[in-house]
Amino acid sequence: MAALAGSSSAATPTTSSARFRRFIRPPPSQLHFTRARFSVKAACPFFSDNNNSLPQNVVVSKPSPLELLKTAAADRYTKEKSCIVCIGLNIHSAPVEMREKLAIPEDRWPQVIEELCALNHIEEAAVLSTCNRMEIYVVALSQHRGVKEVTDWMSKVSGLSIPELREHQVLLYNADAANHLFEVAAGLDSLVLGEGQILAQVKQVVKAGQGVPGFDRKISGLFKQAISVGKRVRTETNISSGSVSVSSAAVELAQMKLPDSSFADSGVLVVGSGKMGKLVIKHLAAKGCKKMVVVNRSEEKVKAIQRELKDVEIVFRPISEMLECAAEADVIFTSTACESPLFTVENVQKLPLASHGRRRLFVDISIPRNVEAGVSDLETALVYNVDDLKEVVAANKEDRLQKAAEAREIIMEELNKFEAWKDSLETTPTIKKFRAYVERIRASEMEKCLSKMGNDVSKEQKDAIYALSMGIMNKVLHGPMQHLRCDHKNNNSQGEVLENMRAINRMYDLDTEVSLLEEKIRDKMERAKK
């Protein structure tokens, strides 16, 4: 498990020796001297600031090992900060067999956000589930507890064991998590470098999250910034020019496997006419396929494609006739959101041989898969899924490596902007607490002043004293407030602002981060009990 976050921008690994020291040392408040009846409040548990030894008649009551465990955990807990975490599986880390078990349909994203935010240490959440990845982005009030809770949730909904998940997990924190999402939106982390469809999927995350409790300021800000990054990269680098999508790579793969690399003499069936299916149909048309059958639940989407591609014969068939159509097809593309296989070993075995005695070619780009895994073992079928597209993609990758380097420079600029914005949010609680602290002093001193002046003070005099006290307070606050803001209106760097925030917290004992963290977690736990 990763160490606790040491900064707002990235997790700082904690050495084993540091963890050990933190674990065994009780906080000073736990050390009581029974005879003298006082407690030591010094950096070292057994020495005061002024003495290097204890009085001879003082006996130290040592805490039990259980107390040490509890206090060490609490000490470590209050030193944590909330952080952004990316946790999940993608095409680079896990095979399709695992990814499909965690795939979440788009219409369930809002429900999943609410489920995740019901966990004790998760404050905000978002889900990005595509054929290439299922990644969860959260704001965790406690880094290691949040990761544990999300991992347990993933294990529960997928049936995958926690060791399995940990072996294949993508696990990133703060700036690394933001950088990863920006690369995803820019098409740099896709199977197909520069893929355009992923940006539309990132936009859909924002659309699905609107108004959902838990899709709040930090996570929505992260995804909106990712959309800006994706647009800017595609505009300024042309990384998408000449690139292919998963759908086009699927068509190219099928073409490579056909005799003469042509669809001219092959019966083509497309199952599903959603976003991916529509792209498959368009790429088939671009590759010279003049006739195809499209099986779908409704005819409306197919008619729209027919109107768009007037030079191609597109025949609609209902889903009930899918196996009939498959019996006449040589190449079958599947891209539906169906959660169980459409083509099983049993029904594929019953299909006749493809034309010219060839093996029937299935190209399945759905997650979960539409073609049962065992079909690939049949002598009459060849089955390819999204993980098999790499051989097609490799040929296109070299041409865009330079554009990818340019894209990463843009991503770094945008990442710095996002981190500055996120860090500026951290100063808000300090600003509120500091203002409240000074206001309490002002009100108290004004009350003392009025009490000394007796009962003969007129309303005009009270108003004048009030205005005087407010004027002094606002002038005193002006300087600190200016240095606690990190925006375009001043020249403060995010590092300076955060240092100013920590200094204010230390000088006035505001304990902003710890108190807010404890308050949020306590509130979530109380709600969970109801």
mmCIF file with all atom_site columns, N, CA and C in Angstrom, residues 350-390:
data_model
loop_
_atom_site.group_PDB
_atom_site.id
_atom_site.type_symbol
_atom_site.label_atom_id
_atom_site.label_alt_id
_atom_site.label_comp_id
_atom_site.label_asym_id
_atom_site.label_entity_id
_atom_site.label_seq_id
_atom_site.pdbx_PDB_ins_code
_atom_site.Cartn_x
_atom_site.Cartn_y
_atom_site.Cartn_z
_atom_site.occupancy
_atom_site.B_iso_or_equiv
_atom_site.pdbx_formal_charge
_atom_site.auth_seq_id
_atom_site.auth_comp_id
_atom_site.auth_asym_id
_atom_site.auth_atom_id
_atom_site.pdbx_PDB_model_num
ATOM 1   N N  . LYS A 1 350 ? -23.539 -24.709 -33.925 1.00 0.00 ? 350 LYS A N  1
ATOM 2   C CA . LYS A 1 350 ? -24.653 -25.072 -34.812 1.00 0.00 ? 350 LYS A CA 1
ATOM 3   C C  . LYS A 1 350 ? -24.618 -24.322 -36.139 1.00 0.00 ? 350 LYS A C  1
ATOM 4   N N  . LEU A 1 351 ? -23.770 -23.275 -36.235 1.00 0.00 ? 351 LEU A N  1
ATOM 5   C CA . LEU A 1 351 ? -23.708 -22.506 -37.475 1.00 0.00 ? 351 LEU A CA 1
ATOM 6   C C  . LEU A 1 351 ? -22.992 -23.300 -38.558 1.00 0.00 ? 351 LEU A C  1
ATOM 7   N N  . PRO A 1 352 ? -23.426 -23.184 -39.804 1.00 0.00 ? 352 PRO A N  1
ATOM 8   C CA . PRO A 1 352 ? -22.703 -23.850 -40.905 1.00 0.00 ? 352 PRO A CA 1
ATOM 9   C C  . PRO A 1 352 ? -21.345 -23.193 -41.128 1.00 0.00 ? 352 PRO A C  1
ATOM 10  N N  . LEU A 1 353 ? -20.490 -23.840 -41.885 1.00 0.00 ? 353 LEU A N  1
ATOM 11  C CA . LEU A 1 353 ? -19.195 -23.237 -42.210 1.00 0.00 ? 353 LEU A CA 1
ATOM 12  C C  . LEU A 1 353 ? -19.397 -21.951 -43.000 1.00 0.00 ? 353 LEU A C  1
ATOM 13  N N  . ALA A 1 354 ? -18.441 -21.074 -42.871 1.00 0.00 ? 354 ALA A N  1
ATOM 14  C CA . ALA A 1 354 ? -18.480 -19.844 -43.665 1.00 0.00 ? 354 ALA A CA 1
ATOM 15  C C  . ALA A 1 354 ? -18.230 -20.195 -45.130 1.00 0.00 ? 354 ALA A C  1
ATOM 16  N N  . SER A 1 355 ? -18.412 -19.226 -46.026 1.00 0.00 ? 355 SER A N  1
ATOM 17  C CA . SER A 1 355 ? -18.256 -19.483 -47.468 1.00 0.00 ? 355 SER A CA 1
ATOM 18  C C  . SER A 1 355 ? -16.841 -19.972 -47.777 1.00 0.00 ? 355 SER A C  1
ATOM 19  N N  . HIS A 1 356 ? -16.747 -20.824 -48.782 1.00 0.00 ? 356 HIS A N  1
ATOM 20  C CA . HIS A 1 356 ? -15.481 -21.427 -49.222 1.00 0.00 ? 356 HIS A CA 1
ATOM 21  C C  . HIS A 1 356 ? -14.854 -22.274 -48.113 1.00 0.00 ? 356 HIS A C  1
ATOM 22  N N  . GLY A 1 357 ? -15.683 -22.730 -47.158 1.00 0.00 ? 357 GLY A N  1
ATOM 23  C CA . GLY A 1 357 ? -15.170 -23.613 -46.101 1.00 0.00 ? 357 GLY A CA 1
ATOM 24  C C  . GLY A 1 357 ? -14.245 -22.941 -45.114 1.00 0.00 ? 357 GLY A C  1
ATOM 25  N N  . ARG A 1 358 ? -14.243 -21.598 -45.106 1.00 0.00 ? 358 ARG A N  1
ATOM 26  C CA . ARG A 1 358 ? -13.329 -20.884 -44.195 1.00 0.00 ? 358 ARG A CA 1
ATOM 27  C C  . ARG A 1 358 ? -13.881 -20.868 -42.774 1.00 0.00 ? 358 ARG A C  1
ATOM 28  N N  . ARG A 1 359 ? -13.013 -20.559 -41.849 1.00 0.00 ? 359 ARG A N  1
ATOM 29  C CA . ARG A 1 359 ? -13.445 -20.365 -40.462 1.00 0.00 ? 359 ARG A CA 1
ATOM 30  C C  . ARG A 1 359 ? -14.134 -19.000 -40.360 1.00 0.00 ? 359 ARG A C  1
ATOM 31  N N  . ARG A 1 360 ? -15.204 -18.949 -39.612 1.00 0.00 ? 360 ARG A N  1
ATOM 32  C CA . ARG A 1 360 ? -15.950 -17.689 -39.447 1.00 0.00 ? 360 ARG A CA 1
ATOM 33  C C  . ARG A 1 360 ? -15.148 -16.765 -38.532 1.00 0.00 ? 360 ARG A C  1
ATOM 34  N N  . LEU A 1 361 ? -15.051 -15.501 -38.929 1.00 0.00 ? 361 LEU A N  1
ATOM 35  C CA . LEU A 1 361 ? -14.234 -14.536 -38.199 1.00 0.00 ? 361 LEU A CA 1
ATOM 36  C C  . LEU A 1 361 ? -15.116 -13.661 -37.302 1.00 0.00 ? 361 LEU A C  1
ATOM 37  N N  . PHE A 1 362 ? -14.859 -13.690 -36.000 1.00 0.00 ? 362 PHE A N  1
ATOM 38  C CA . PHE A 1 362 ? -15.547 -12.831 -35.040 1.00 0.00 ? 362 PHE A CA 1
ATOM 39  C C  . PHE A 1 362 ? -14.574 -11.752 -34.547 1.00 0.00 ? 362 PHE A C  1
ATOM 40  N N  . VAL A 1 363 ? -14.983 -10.500 -34.628 1.00 0.00 ? 363 VAL A N  1
ATOM 41  C CA . VAL A 1 363 ? -14.191 -9.405  -34.067 1.00 0.00 ? 363 VAL A CA 1
ATOM 42  C C  . VAL A 1 363 ? -15.076 -8.723  -33.014 1.00 0.00 ? 363 VAL A C  1
ATOM 43  N N  . ASP A 1 364 ? -14.743 -8.965  -31.764 1.00 0.00 ? 364 ASP A N  1
ATOM 44  C CA . ASP A 1 364 ? -15.585 -8.544  -30.643 1.00 0.00 ? 364 ASP A CA 1
ATOM 45  C C  . ASP A 1 364 ? -14.922 -7.371  -29.920 1.00 0.00 ? 364 ASP A C  1
ATOM 46  N N  . ILE A 1 365 ? -15.500 -6.178  -30.047 1.00 0.00 ? 365 ILE A N  1
ATOM 47  C CA . ILE A 1 365 ? -14.919 -5.000  -29.386 1.00 0.00 ? 365 ILE A CA 1
ATOM 48  C C  . ILE A 1 365 ? -15.792 -4.525  -28.216 1.00 0.00 ? 365 ILE A C  1
ATOM 49  N N  . SER A 1 366 ? -16.576 -5.456  -27.675 1.00 0.00 ? 366 SER A N  1
ATOM 50  C CA . SER A 1 366 ? -17.456 -5.118  -26.556 1.00 0.00 ? 366 SER A CA 1
ATOM 51  C C  . SER A 1 366 ? -16.805 -5.486  -25.226 1.00 0.00 ? 366 SER A C  1
ATOM 52  N N  . ILE A 1 367 ? -17.135 -4.709  -24.211 1.00 0.00 ? 367 ILE A N  1
ATOM 53  C CA . ILE A 1 367 ? -16.770 -5.025  -22.826 1.00 0.00 ? 367 ILE A CA 1
ATOM 54  C C  . ILE A 1 367 ? -18.021 -4.832  -21.987 1.00 0.00 ? 367 ILE A C  1
ATOM 55  N N  . PRO A 1 368 ? -18.578 -5.891  -21.380 1.00 0.00 ? 368 PRO A N  1
ATOM 56  C CA . PRO A 1 368 ? -18.151 -7.296  -21.414 1.00 0.00 ? 368 PRO A CA 1
ATOM 57  C C  . PRO A 1 368 ? -18.247 -7.862  -22.837 1.00 0.00 ? 368 PRO A C  1
ATOM 58  N N  . ARG A 1 369 ? -17.527 -8.957  -23.065 1.00 0.00 ? 369 ARG A N  1
ATOM 59  C CA . ARG A 1 369 ? -17.471 -9.524  -24.402 1.00 0.00 ? 369 ARG A CA 1
ATOM 60  C C  . ARG A 1 369 ? -18.809 -10.109 -24.838 1.00 0.00 ? 369 ARG A C  1
ATOM 61  N N  . ASN A 1 370 ? -19.095 -9.949  -26.131 1.00 0.00 ? 370 ASN A N  1
ATOM 62  C CA . ASN A 1 370 ? -20.324 -10.505 -26.703 1.00 0.00 ? 370 ASN A CA 1
ATOM 63  C C  . ASN A 1 370 ? -20.116 -11.931 -27.207 1.00 0.00 ? 370 ASN A C  1
ATOM 64  N N  . VAL A 1 371 ? -18.863 -12.333 -27.355 1.00 0.00 ? 371 VAL A N  1
ATOM 65  C CA . VAL A 1 371 ? -18.548 -13.683 -27.845 1.00 0.00 ? 371 VAL A CA 1
ATOM 66  C C  . VAL A 1 371 ? -17.910 -14.461 -26.700 1.00 0.00 ? 371 VAL A C  1
ATOM 67  N N  . GLU A 1 372 ? -18.513 -15.556 -26.348 1.00 0.00 ? 372 GLU A N  1
ATOM 68  C CA . GLU A 1 372 ? -18.035 -16.367 -25.226 1.00 0.00 ? 372 GLU A CA 1
ATOM 69  C C  . GLU A 1 372 ? -16.592 -16.817 -25.470 1.00 0.00 ? 372 GLU A C  1
ATOM 70  N N  . ALA A 1 373 ? -15.804 -16.837 -24.393 1.00 0.00 ? 373 ALA A N  1
ATOM 71  C CA . ALA A 1 373 ? -14.370 -17.139 -24.525 1.00 0.00 ? 373 ALA A CA 1
ATOM 72  C C  . ALA A 1 373 ? -14.119 -18.490 -25.203 1.00 0.00 ? 373 ALA A C  1
ATOM 73  N N  . GLY A 1 374 ? -14.942 -19.480 -24.922 1.00 0.00 ? 374 GLY A N  1
ATOM 74  C CA . GLY A 1 374 ? -14.726 -20.821 -25.472 1.00 0.00 ? 374 GLY A CA 1
ATOM 75  C C  . GLY A 1 374 ? -14.914 -20.926 -26.968 1.00 0.00 ? 374 GLY A C  1
ATOM 76  N N  . VAL A 1 375 ? -15.538 -19.950 -27.596 1.00 0.00 ? 375 VAL A N  1
ATOM 77  C CA . VAL A 1 375 ? -15.757 -19.984 -29.051 1.00 0.00 ? 375 VAL A CA 1
ATOM 78  C C  . VAL A 1 375 ? -14.417 -20.019 -29.795 1.00 0.00 ? 375 VAL A C  1
ATOM 79  N N  . SER A 1 376 ? -13.404 -19.397 -29.230 1.00 0.00 ? 376 SER A N  1
ATOM 80  C CA . SER A 1 376 ? -12.089 -19.363 -29.892 1.00 0.00 ? 376 SER A CA 1
ATOM 81  C C  . SER A 1 376 ? -11.454 -20.756 -29.978 1.00 0.00 ? 376 SER A C  1
ATOM 82  N N  . ASP A 1 377 ? -11.956 -21.708 -29.195 1.00 0.00 ? 377 ASP A N  1
ATOM 83  C CA . ASP A 1 377 ? -11.416 -23.077 -29.252 1.00 0.00 ? 377 ASP A CA 1
ATOM 84  C C  . ASP A 1 377 ? -12.052 -23.924 -30.345 1.00 0.00 ? 377 ASP A C  1
ATOM 85  N N  . LEU A 1 378 ? -13.127 -23.408 -30.958 1.00 0.00 ? 378 LEU A N  1
ATOM 86  C CA . LEU A 1 378 ? -13.800 -24.165 -32.015 1.00 0.00 ? 378 LEU A CA 1
ATOM 87  C C  . LEU A 1 378 ? -12.990 -24.108 -33.309 1.00 0.00 ? 378 LEU A C  1
ATOM 88  N N  . GLU A 1 379 ? -12.989 -25.186 -34.047 1.00 0.00 ? 379 GLU A N  1
ATOM 89  C CA . GLU A 1 379 ? -12.245 -25.253 -35.308 1.00 0.00 ? 379 GLU A CA 1
ATOM 90  C C  . GLU A 1 379 ? -12.915 -24.432 -36.406 1.00 0.00 ? 379 GLU A C  1
ATOM 91  N N  . THR A 1 380 ? -14.177 -24.071 -36.194 1.00 0.00 ? 380 THR A N  1
ATOM 92  C CA . THR A 1 380 ? -14.918 -23.353 -37.240 1.00 0.00 ? 380 THR A CA 1
ATOM 93  C C  . THR A 1 380 ? -14.902 -21.833 -37.026 1.00 0.00 ? 380 THR A C  1
ATOM 94  N N  . ALA A 1 381 ? -14.208 -21.358 -35.995 1.00 0.00 ? 381 ALA A N  1
ATOM 95  C CA . ALA A 1 381 ? -14.266 -19.924 -35.682 1.00 0.00 ? 381 ALA A CA 1
ATOM 96  C C  . ALA A 1 381 ? -12.890 -19.353 -35.341 1.00 0.00 ? 381 ALA A C  1
ATOM 97  N N  . LEU A 1 382 ? -12.697 -18.101 -35.731 1.00 0.00 ? 382 LEU A N  1
ATOM 98  C CA . LEU A 1 382 ? -11.543 -17.302 -35.299 1.00 0.00 ? 382 LEU A CA 1
ATOM 99  C C  . LEU A 1 382 ? -12.107 -16.117 -34.509 1.00 0.00 ? 382 LEU A C  1
ATOM 100 N N  . VAL A 1 383 ? -11.611 -15.885 -33.297 1.00 0.00 ? 383 VAL A N  1
ATOM 101 C CA . VAL A 1 383 ? -12.165 -14.832 -32.448 1.00 0.00 ? 383 VAL A CA 1
ATOM 102 C C  . VAL A 1 383 ? -11.063 -13.856 -32.046 1.00 0.00 ? 383 VAL A C  1
ATOM 103 N N  . TYR A 1 384 ? -11.355 -12.562 -32.242 1.00 0.00 ? 384 TYR A N  1
ATOM 104 C CA . TYR A 1 384 ? -10.439 -11.507 -31.817 1.00 0.00 ? 384 TYR A CA 1
ATOM 105 C C  . TYR A 1 384 ? -11.214 -10.522 -30.944 1.00 0.00 ? 384 TYR A C  1
ATOM 106 N N  . ASN A 1 385 ? -10.555 -9.997  -29.902 1.00 0.00 ? 385 ASN A N  1
ATOM 107 C CA . ASN A 1 385 ? -11.188 -8.983  -29.050 1.00 0.00 ? 385 ASN A CA 1
ATOM 108 C C  . ASN A 1 385 ? -10.302 -7.744  -28.990 1.00 0.00 ? 385 ASN A C  1
ATOM 109 N N  . VAL A 1 386 ? -10.652 -6.792  -28.150 1.00 0.00 ? 386 VAL A N  1
ATOM 110 C CA . VAL A 1 386 ? -9.928  -5.517  -28.138 1.00 0.00 ? 386 VAL A CA 1
ATOM 111 C C  . VAL A 1 386 ? -8.442  -5.694  -27.811 1.00 0.00 ? 386 VAL A C  1
ATOM 112 N N  . ASP A 1 387 ? -8.111  -6.713  -27.028 1.00 0.00 ? 387 ASP A N  1
ATOM 113 C CA . ASP A 1 387 ? -6.703  -6.920  -26.682 1.00 0.00 ? 387 ASP A CA 1
ATOM 114 C C  . ASP A 1 387 ? -5.885  -7.427  -27.867 1.00 0.00 ? 387 ASP A C  1
ATOM 115 N N  . ASP A 1 388 ? -6.557  -7.901  -28.908 1.00 0.00 ? 388 ASP A N  1
ATOM 116 C CA . ASP A 1 388 ? -5.858  -8.422  -30.087 1.00 0.00 ? 388 ASP A CA 1
ATOM 117 C C  . ASP A 1 388 ? -5.589  -7.357  -31.146 1.00 0.00 ? 388 ASP A C  1
ATOM 118 N N  . LEU A 1 389 ? -5.980  -6.135  -30.881 1.00 0.00 ? 389 LEU A N  1
ATOM 119 C CA . LEU A 1 389 ? -5.834  -5.074  -31.885 1.00 0.00 ? 389 LEU A CA 1
ATOM 120 C C  . LEU A 1 389 ? -4.427  -4.477  -31.904 1.00 0.00 ? 389 LEU A C  1
ATOM 121 N N  . LYS A 1 390 ? -3.575  -4.905  -30.974 1.00 0.00 ? 390 LYS A N  1
ATOM 122 C CA . LYS A 1 390 ? -2.258  -4.275  -30.823 1.00 0.00 ? 390 LYS A CA 1
ATOM 123 C C  . LYS A 1 390 ? -1.394  -4.394  -32.076 1.00 0.00 ? 390 LYS A C  1
#
